Coordinates of C-alpha atoms in Angstrom, one line a residue:
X23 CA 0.0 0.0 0.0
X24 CA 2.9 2.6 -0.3
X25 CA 3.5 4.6 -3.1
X26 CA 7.1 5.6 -3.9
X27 CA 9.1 8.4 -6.5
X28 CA 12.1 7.3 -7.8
X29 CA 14.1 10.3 -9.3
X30 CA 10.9 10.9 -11.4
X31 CA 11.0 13.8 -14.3
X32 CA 8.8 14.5 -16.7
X33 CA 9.0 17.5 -19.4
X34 CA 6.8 18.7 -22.1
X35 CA 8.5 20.0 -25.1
X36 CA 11.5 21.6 -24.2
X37 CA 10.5 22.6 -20.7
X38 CA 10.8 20.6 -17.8
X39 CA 8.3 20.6 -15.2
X40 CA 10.5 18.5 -12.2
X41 CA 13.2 16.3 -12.2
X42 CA 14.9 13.5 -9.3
X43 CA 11.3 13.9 -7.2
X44 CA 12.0 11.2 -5.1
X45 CA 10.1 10.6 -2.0
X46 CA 7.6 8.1 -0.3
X47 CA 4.6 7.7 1.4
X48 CA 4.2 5.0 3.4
X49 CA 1.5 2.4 4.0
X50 CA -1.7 3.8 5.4
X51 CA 0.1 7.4 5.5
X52 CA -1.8 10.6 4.5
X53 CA 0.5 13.1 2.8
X54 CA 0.1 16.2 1.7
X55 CA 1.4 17.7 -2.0
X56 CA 1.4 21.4 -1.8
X57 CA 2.9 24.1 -4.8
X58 CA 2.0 26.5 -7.1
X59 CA 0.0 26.3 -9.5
X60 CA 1.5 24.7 -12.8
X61 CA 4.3 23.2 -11.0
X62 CA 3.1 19.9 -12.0
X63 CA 1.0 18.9 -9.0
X64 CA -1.4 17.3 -10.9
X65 CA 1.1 15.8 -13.4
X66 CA 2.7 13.9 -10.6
X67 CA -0.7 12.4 -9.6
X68 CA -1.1 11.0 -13.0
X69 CA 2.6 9.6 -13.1
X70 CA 1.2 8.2 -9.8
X71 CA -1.6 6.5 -11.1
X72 CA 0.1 5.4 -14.3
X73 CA -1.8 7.5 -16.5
X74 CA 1.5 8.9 -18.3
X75 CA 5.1 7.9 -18.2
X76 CA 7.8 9.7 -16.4
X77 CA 10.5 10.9 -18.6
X78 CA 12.9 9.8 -16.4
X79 CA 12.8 7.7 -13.4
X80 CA 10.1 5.6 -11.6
X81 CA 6.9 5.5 -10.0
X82 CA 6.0 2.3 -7.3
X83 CA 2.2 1.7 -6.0
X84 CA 2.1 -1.5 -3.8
X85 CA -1.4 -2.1 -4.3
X86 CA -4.5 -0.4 -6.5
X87 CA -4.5 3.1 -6.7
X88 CA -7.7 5.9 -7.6
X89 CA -7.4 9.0 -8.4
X90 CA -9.3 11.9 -8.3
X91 CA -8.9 14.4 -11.4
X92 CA -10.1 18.4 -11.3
X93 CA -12.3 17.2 -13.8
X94 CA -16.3 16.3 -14.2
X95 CA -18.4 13.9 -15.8
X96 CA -20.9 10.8 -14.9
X97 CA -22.4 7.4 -15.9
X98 CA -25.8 6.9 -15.1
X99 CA -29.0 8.7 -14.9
X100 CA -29.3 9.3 -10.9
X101 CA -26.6 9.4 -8.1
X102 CA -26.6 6.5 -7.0
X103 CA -25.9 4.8 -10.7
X104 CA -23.7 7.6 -11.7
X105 CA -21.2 6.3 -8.2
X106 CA -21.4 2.9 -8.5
X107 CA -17.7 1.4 -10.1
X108 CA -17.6 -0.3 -13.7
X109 CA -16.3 -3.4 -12.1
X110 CA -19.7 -3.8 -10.0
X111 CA -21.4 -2.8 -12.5
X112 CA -20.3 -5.9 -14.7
X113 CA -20.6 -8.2 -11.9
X114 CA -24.2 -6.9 -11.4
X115 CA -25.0 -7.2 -15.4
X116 CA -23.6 -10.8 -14.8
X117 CA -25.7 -11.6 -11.6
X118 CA -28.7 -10.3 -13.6
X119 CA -28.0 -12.6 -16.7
X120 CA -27.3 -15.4 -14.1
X121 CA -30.2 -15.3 -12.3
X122 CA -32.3 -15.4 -15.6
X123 CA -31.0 -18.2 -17.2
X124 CA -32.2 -20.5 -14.0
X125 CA -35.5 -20.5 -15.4
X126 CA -33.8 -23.5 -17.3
X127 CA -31.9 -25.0 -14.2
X128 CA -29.4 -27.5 -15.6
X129 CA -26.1 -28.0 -13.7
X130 CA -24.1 -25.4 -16.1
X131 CA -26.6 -22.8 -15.1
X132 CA -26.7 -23.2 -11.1
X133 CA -22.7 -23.1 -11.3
X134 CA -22.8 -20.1 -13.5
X135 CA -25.2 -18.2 -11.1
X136 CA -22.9 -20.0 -8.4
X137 CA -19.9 -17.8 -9.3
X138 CA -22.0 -14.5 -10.6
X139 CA -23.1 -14.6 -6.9
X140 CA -19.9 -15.4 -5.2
X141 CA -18.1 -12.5 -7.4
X142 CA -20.6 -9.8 -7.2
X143 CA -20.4 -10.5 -3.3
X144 CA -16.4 -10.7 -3.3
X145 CA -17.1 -7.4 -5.3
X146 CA -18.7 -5.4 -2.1
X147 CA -22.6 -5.4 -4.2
X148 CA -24.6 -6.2 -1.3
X149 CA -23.4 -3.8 0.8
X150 CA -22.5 -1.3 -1.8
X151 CA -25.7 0.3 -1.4
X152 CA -25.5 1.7 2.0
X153 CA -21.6 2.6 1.5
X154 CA -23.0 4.6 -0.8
X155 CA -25.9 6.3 0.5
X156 CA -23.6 7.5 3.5
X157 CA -20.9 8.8 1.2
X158 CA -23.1 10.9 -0.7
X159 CA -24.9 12.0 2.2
X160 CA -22.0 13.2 3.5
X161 CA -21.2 15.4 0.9
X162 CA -25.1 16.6 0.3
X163 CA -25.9 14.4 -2.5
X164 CA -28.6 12.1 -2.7
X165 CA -28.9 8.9 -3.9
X166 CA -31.8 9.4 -6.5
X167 CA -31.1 13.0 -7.5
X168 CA -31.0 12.8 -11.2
X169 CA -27.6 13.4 -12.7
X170 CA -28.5 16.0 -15.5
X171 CA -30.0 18.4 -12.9
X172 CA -26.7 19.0 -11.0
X173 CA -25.0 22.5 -10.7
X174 CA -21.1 22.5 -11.4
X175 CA -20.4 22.3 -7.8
X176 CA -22.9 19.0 -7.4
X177 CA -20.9 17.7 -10.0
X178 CA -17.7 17.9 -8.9
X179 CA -18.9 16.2 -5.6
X180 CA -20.9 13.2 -7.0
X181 CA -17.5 13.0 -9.3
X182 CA -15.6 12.7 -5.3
X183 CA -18.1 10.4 -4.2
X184 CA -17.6 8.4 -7.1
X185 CA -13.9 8.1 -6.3
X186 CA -14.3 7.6 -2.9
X187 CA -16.4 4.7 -3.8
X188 CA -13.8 3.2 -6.1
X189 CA -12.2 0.1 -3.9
X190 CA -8.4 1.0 -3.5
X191 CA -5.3 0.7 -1.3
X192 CA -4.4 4.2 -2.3
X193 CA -6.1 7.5 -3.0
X194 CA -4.5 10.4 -5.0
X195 CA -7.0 13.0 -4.5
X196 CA -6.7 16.6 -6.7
X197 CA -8.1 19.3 -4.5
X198 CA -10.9 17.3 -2.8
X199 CA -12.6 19.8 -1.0
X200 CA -13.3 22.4 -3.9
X201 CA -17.2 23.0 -3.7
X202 CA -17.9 21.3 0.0
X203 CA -19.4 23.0 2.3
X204 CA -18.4 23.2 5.9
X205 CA -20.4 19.7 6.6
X206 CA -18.7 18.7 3.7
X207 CA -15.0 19.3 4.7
X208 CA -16.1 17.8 8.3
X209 CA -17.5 14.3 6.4
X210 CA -14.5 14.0 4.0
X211 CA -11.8 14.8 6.8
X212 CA -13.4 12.3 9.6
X213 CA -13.5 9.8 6.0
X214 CA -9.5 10.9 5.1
X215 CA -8.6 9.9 8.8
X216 CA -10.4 6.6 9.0
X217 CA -9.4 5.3 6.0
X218 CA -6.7 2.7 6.1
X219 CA -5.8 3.4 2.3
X220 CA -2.7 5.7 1.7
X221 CA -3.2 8.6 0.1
X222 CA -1.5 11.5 -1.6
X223 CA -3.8 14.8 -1.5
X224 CA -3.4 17.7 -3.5
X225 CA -5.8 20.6 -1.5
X226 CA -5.2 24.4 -1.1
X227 CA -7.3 24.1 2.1
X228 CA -4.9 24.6 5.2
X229 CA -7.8 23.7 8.2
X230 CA -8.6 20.4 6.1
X231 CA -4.6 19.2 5.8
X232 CA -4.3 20.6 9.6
X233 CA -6.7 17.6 10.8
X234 CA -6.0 14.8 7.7
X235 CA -2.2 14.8 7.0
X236 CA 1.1 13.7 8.9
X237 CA 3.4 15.2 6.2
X238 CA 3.5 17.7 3.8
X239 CA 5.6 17.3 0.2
X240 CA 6.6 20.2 -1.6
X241 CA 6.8 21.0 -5.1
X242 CA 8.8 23.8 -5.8
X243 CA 11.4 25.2 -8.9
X244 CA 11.0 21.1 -10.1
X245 CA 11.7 19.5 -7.0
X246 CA 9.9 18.0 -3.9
X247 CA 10.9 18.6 -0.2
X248 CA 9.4 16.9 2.5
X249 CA 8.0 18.3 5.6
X250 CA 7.2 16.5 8.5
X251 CA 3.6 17.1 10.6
X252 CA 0.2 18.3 9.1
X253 CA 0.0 21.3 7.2
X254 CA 1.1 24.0 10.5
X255 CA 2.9 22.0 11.8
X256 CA 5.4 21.6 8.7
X257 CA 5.4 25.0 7.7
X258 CA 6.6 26.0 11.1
X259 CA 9.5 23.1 10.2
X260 CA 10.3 24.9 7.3
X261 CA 10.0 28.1 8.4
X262 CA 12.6 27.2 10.9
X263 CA 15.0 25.4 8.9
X264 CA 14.7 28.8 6.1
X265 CA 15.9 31.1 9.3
X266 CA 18.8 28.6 9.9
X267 CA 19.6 28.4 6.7
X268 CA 19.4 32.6 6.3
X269 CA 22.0 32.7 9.4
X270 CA 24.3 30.4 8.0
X271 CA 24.3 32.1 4.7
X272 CA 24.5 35.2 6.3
X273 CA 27.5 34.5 8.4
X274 CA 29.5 32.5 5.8
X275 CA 28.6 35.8 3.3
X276 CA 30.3 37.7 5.6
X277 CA 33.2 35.5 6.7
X278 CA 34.2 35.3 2.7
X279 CA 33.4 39.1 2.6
X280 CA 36.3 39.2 5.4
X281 CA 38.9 36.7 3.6
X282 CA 38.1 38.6 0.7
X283 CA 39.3 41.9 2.2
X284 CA 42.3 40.5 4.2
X285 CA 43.3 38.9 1.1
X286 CA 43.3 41.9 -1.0
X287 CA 45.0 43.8 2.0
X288 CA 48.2 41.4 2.2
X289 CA 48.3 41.5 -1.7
X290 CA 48.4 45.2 -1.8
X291 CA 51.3 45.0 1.4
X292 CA 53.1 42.9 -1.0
X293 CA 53.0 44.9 -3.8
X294 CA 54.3 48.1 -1.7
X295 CA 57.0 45.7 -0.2
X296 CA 58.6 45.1 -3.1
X297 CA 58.6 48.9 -4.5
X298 CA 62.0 49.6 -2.6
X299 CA 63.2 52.6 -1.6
X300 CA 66.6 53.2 -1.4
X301 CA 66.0 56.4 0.9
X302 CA 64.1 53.9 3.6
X303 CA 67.2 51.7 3.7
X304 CA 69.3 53.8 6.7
X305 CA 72.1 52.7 8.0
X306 CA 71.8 49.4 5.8
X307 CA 73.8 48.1 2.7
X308 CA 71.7 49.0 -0.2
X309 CA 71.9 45.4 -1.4
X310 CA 70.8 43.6 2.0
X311 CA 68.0 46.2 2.7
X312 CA 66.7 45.4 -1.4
X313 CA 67.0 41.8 -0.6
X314 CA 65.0 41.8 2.7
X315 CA 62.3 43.7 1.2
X316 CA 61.6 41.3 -1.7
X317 CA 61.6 38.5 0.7
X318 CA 59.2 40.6 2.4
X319 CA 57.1 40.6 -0.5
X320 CA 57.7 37.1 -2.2
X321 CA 56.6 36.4 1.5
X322 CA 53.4 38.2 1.2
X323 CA 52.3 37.4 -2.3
X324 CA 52.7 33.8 -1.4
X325 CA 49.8 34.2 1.7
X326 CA 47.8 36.4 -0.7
X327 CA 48.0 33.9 -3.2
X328 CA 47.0 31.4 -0.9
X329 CA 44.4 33.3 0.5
X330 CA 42.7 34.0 -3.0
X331 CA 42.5 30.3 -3.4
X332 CA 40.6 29.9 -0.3
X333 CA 38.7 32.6 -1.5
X334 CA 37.8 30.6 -4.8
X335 CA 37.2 27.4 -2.5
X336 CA 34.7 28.8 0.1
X337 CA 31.4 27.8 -1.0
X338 CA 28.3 30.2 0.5
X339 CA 25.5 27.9 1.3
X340 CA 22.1 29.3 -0.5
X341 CA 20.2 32.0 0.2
X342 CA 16.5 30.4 0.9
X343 CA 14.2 31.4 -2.0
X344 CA 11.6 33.2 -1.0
X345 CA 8.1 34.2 -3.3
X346 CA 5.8 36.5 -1.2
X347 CA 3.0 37.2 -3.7
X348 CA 2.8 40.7 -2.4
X349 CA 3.7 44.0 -4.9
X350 CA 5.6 47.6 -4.2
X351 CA 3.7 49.4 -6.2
X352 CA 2.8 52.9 -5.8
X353 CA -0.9 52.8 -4.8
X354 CA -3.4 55.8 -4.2
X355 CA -5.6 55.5 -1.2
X356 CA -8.9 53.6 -0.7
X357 CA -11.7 56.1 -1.6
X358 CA -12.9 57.2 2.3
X359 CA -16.5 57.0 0.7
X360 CA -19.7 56.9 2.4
X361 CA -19.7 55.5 5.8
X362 CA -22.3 53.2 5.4
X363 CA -21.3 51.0 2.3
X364 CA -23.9 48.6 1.7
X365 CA -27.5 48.5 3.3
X366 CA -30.2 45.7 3.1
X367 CA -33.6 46.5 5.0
X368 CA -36.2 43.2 5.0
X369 CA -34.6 41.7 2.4
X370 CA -36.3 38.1 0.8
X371 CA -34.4 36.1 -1.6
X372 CA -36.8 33.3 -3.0
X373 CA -35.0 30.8 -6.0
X374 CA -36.2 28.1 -8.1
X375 CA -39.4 28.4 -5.8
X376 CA -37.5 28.1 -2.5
X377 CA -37.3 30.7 -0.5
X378 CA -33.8 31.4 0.9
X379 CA -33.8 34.2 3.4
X380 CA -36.6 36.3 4.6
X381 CA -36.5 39.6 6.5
X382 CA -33.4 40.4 6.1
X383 CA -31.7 43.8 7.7
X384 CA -28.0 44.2 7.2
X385 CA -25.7 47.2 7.1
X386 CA -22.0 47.0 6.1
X387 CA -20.0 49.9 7.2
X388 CA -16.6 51.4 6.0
X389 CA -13.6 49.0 6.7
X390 CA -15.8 46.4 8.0
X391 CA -15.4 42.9 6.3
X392 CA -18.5 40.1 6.2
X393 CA -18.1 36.7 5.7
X394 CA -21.4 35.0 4.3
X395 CA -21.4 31.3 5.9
X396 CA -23.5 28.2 5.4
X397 CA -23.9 24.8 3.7
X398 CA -24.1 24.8 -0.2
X399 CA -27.6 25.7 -1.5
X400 CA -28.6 28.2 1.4
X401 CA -28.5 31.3 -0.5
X402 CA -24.7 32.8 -0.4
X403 CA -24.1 33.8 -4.0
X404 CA -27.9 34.7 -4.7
X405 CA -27.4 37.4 -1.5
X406 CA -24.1 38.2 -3.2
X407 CA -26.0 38.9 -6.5
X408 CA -28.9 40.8 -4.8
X409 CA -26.6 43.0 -3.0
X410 CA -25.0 44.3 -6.3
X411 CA -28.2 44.4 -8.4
X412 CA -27.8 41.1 -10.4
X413 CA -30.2 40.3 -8.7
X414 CA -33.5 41.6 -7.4
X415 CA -34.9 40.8 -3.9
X416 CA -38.6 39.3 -4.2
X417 CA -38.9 41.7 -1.4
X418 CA -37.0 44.7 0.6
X419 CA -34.7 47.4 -0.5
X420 CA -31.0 47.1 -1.2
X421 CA -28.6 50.4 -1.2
X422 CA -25.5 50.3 -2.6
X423 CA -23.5 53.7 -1.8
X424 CA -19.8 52.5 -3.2
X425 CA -18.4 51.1 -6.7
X426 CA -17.7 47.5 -5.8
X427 CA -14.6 45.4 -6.9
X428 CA -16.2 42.1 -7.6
X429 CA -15.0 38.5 -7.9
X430 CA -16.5 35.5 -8.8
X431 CA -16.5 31.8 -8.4
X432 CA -15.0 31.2 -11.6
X433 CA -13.7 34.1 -13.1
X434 CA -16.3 35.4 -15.5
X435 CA -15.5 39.0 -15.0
X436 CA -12.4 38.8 -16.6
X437 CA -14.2 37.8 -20.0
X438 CA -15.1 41.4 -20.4
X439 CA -11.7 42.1 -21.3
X440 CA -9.5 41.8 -24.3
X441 CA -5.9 42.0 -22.8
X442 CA -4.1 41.9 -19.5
X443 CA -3.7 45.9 -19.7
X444 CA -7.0 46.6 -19.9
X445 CA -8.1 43.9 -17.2
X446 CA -5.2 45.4 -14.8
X447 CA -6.1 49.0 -15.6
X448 CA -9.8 48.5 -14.9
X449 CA -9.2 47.5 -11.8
X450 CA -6.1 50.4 -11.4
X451 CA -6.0 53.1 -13.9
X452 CA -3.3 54.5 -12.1
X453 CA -0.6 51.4 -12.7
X454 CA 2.5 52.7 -14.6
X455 CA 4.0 51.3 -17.6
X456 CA 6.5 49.7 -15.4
X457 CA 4.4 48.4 -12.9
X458 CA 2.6 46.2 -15.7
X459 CA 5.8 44.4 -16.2
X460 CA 6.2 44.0 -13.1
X461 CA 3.0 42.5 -12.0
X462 CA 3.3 40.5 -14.8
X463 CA 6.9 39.2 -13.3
X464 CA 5.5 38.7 -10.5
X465 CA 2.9 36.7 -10.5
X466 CA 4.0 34.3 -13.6
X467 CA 1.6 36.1 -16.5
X468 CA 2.9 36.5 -20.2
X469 CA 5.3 39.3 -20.0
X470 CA 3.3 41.1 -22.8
X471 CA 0.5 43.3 -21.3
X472 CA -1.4 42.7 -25.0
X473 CA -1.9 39.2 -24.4
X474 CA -5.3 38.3 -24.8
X475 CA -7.2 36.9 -21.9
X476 CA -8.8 34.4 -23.5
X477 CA -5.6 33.0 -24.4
X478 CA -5.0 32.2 -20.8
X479 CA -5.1 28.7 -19.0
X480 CA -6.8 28.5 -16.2
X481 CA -4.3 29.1 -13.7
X482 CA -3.4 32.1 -15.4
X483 CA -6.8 32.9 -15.4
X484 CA -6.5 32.9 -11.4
X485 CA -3.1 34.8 -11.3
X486 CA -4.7 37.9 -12.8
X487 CA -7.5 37.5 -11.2
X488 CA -5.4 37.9 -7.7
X489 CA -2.8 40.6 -9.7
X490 CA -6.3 42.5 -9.9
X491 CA -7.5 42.4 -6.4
X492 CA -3.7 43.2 -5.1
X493 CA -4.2 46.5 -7.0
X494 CA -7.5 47.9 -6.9
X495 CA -8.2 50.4 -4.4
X496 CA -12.4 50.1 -4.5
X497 CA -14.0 51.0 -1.7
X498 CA -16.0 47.7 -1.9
X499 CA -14.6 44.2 -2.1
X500 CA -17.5 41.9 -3.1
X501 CA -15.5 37.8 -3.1
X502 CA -17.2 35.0 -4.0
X503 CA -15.3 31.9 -3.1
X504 CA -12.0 33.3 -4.0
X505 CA -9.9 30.7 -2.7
X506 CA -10.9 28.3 -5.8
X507 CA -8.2 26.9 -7.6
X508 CA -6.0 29.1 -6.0
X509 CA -2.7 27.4 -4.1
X510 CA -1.8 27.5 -0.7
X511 CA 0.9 30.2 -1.0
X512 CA -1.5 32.5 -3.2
X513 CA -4.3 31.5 -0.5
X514 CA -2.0 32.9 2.1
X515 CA -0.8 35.9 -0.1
X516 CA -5.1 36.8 -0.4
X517 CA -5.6 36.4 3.4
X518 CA -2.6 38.9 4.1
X519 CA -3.9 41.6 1.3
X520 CA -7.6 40.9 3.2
X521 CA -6.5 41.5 6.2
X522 CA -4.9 44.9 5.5
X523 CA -7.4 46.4 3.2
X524 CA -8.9 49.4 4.5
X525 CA -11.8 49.5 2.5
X526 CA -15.2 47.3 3.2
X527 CA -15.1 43.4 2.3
X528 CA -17.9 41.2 1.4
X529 CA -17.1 37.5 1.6
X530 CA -18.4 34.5 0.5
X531 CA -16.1 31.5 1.8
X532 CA -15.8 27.4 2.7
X533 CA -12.1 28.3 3.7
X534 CA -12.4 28.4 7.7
X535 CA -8.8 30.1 8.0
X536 CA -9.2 32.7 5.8
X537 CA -12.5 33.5 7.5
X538 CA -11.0 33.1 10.8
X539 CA -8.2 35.6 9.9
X540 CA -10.5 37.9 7.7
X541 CA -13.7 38.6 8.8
X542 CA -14.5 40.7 11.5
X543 CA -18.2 39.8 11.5
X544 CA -20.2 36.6 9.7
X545 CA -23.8 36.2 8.5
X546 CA -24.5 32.0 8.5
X547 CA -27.4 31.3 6.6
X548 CA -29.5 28.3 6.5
X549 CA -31.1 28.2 3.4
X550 CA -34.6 27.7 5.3
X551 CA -36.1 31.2 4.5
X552 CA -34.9 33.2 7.6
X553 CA -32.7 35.9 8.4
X554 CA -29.3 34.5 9.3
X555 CA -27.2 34.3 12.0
X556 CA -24.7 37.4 13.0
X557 CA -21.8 37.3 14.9

């Protein structure tokens, strides 16, 4: 049940994505695999699951593997059918076929239904059922919800259920716990830690590896380090080591610095040494004084020399590389604006026929930042939309005094714009030439501020989409769910900028950190048609 890398590299084209990733994860281990995104995360899940071949190098899985892909799609015309695995789907076709065929019970038909029986039973069918009913449960599916009526988001966790259903030895999961809801996380953690399967999870989600994971393995600039302890735990590890290293490079910096200038000091002592001076000599013969003082300086050059070559020799151990996602960029001021931002008085919301939140007041001041809680369905992005006239209330008044800066679950305001200039200067006229580039730089975009955004992969997609909110100075931040798809270190980059903006934030989140660290008040809804819960 372990899963091993063997000095594993893989390129596309001419660029390679990693090389000599070698690490393990041991039998019944949970391990985390954090990076950025486009470092090859995924990539190395598919290596895992031998779905493509390394370039170089090996992969081992003692024993069956699943894996989860960031991808969508189903068999099946409810839940329930659209979970169940291929294999138990053929040994339930051939338990059906069986079990017809005794209408004519001759010897060759009892042993046929005989072994249908015993493999559909070896195959987990008679207790598949309930398995699955309390997986999708868990992550608020049910069993006879027809497959064609799903949102995105129901998608994606029938496509987890499905997976989690799949009998294996080891799990490579590719960010899990995009789409759950806080019941959601809970289930699949309590799931994650009960398993005896090993497993290798790819999540941005630091409060879900905090509680799941004994190790974390890290893919950066092509290669993986391994951390030790759940997701704090090894970033305070690595955080540590980084400040040793720092010291050591530090002092061995300025120990060479030091050689370096006594060097060059005895080599410019030798140099003077042998200029002689036949007025310096004294008393001395000429001859002996000439003598002593190229000695004096053969003496010299030779410890110069010597000290150059230790010079050449001393090898500085590496500066730790550091990538704060954070920009110095001449800014103007937050707006001071109106002093109440954003006002809601007996607000209903009613969708589809249900009725999501009645009698509704709210007021969002200046500098005060919301977080919208509750379970998937109860209403967050329809309040979201009401609240910047997408949408309209079935009953109440919304006022909305400030220009929001708004960003959705997946992106779609940056289709309103033809290039990265014009998406960056929308959301800060003010940027300089040279402060283009350097966003650009900085957070891995083409280095050509006409490149078209439509041109962009997905994680590009999300880069800008951060290089935007780092920028803009509205008044008004309006988030829905903006930790999707984003990676741990760009997920820690959003809650620092969040936490220091001095304008108003509305937020809409699953992440329990960022929320934590953000929000200053929350509004949990239940989906039930009430008026929410403030804190």
């Amino acid at each position: 049940m372990s899963l091993q890398f063997h000095a594993v590299a893989k390129r596309y084209g001419g660029t390679t994505i990693f090389s000599g990733v070698s690490f393990t994860v041991g039998a019944g281990h949970k391990v985390a695999l954090i990076g950025p995104n486009g470092g090859g995360k995924s990539t190395l899940l598919r290596l895992a699951a031998g779905l493509e071949p390394p370039d170089a190098g090996g992969v081992t899985a003692a024993g069956s593997v699943a894996l989860l892909e960031q991808v969508t799609g189903s068999e099946g015309r409810d839940a329930l059918a659209a979970v169940t695995p291929p294999l138990l789907r053929r040994a339930a076709a051939q338990l059906a076929a069986a079990q017809l065929a005794l209408v004519d019970p001759t010897p060759d038909n009892l042993l046929r239904h005989a072994e249908a029986e015993e493999h559909y039973r070896v195959s987990g069918g008679y207790e598949f059922e309930t398995r699955a009913e309390t997986v999708l449960n868990g992550l608020g599916l049910k069993g006879a919800r027809v497959v064609d009526g799903l949102s995105g988001g129901q998608a994606r966790r029938l496509h987890l259920a499905r997976q989690l259903l799949t009998p294996a030895e080891i799990y490579l999961l590719d960010e899990p716990t995009n789409h759950l809801d806080a019941q959601g996380l809970e289930w699949l953690a309590g799931w994650v830690r009960s398993s005896p399967a090993t497993m290798l999870i790819v999540s941005h989600d630091r409060a879900f590896l905090d509680t799941t994971v004994s190790a974390v393995a890290e893919l950066e600039r092509g290669a993986v380090h391994v951390w030790p302890g759940n997701y704090s735990e090894a970033m305070r590890v690595k955080e540590a080591e980084r400040d040793n290293q720092l010291r050591l490079h530090q002092t061995q910096v300025r120990a060479k610095r030091k050689l370096e200038l006594e060097a060059a000091r005895v080599a410019s002592r030798s140099r003077s040494a042998d200029k002689f001076d036949h007025r310096r000599a004294g008393n001395q013969a000429l001859i002996l004084a000439k003598a002593k003082a190229e000695n004096v300086s053969r003496t010299l050059a030779r410890r110069a020399k010597a000290m150059e070559a230790r010079v050449e020799k001393f090898e500085v151990a590496g500066k730790p590389f550091e990538d704060r996602r954070t920009f110095e960029i001449p800014l103007p001021d937050v707006p001071y604006g109106p002093t109440d931002v954003l006002q809601l008085q007996e607000v209903e919301v009613r969708r589809e026929g249900r009725t999501l939140v009645t009698g509704l007041n709210l007021t969002l001041r200046r500098g005060e930042k919301l977080a919208l809680l509750g379970p998937n369905g109860s209403g967050k992005t329809s309040l979201l939309e009401v609240a910047l006239g997408s949408l309209r209330p079935t009953a109440g008044s919304v006022t909305l005094n400030a220009e929001p800066f708004v960003v959705t679950q997946h992106g779609t305001e940056l289709d309103e714009y033809d290039t990265l200039e014009t998406a960056l200067r929308a959301a800060q006229p003010e940027l300089r030439r040279q402060d283009l580039y350097y966003l650009l730089a900085r957070m891995g975009l083409p280095n050509d501020p006409q490149a078209r955004v439509a041109t962009l992969s997905g994680g590009e997609r999300t880069r800008l989409a951060l290089a935007r909110l780092t920028v803009t100075r509205a008044p008004l931040l309006v988030l829905d769910e903006p930790t999707n798809h984003l990676d741990i270190r760009m997920v820690e980059a959003l809650e620092e900028l969040l936490v220091d903006y001095p304008g108003a934030v509305l937020l809409a989140s699953h992440d329990r950190r960022l929320v934590a660290a953000v929000a200053s008040r929350t509004l949990t809804l239940d989906g039930e048609g009430g008026d929410g819960v403030t804190r």
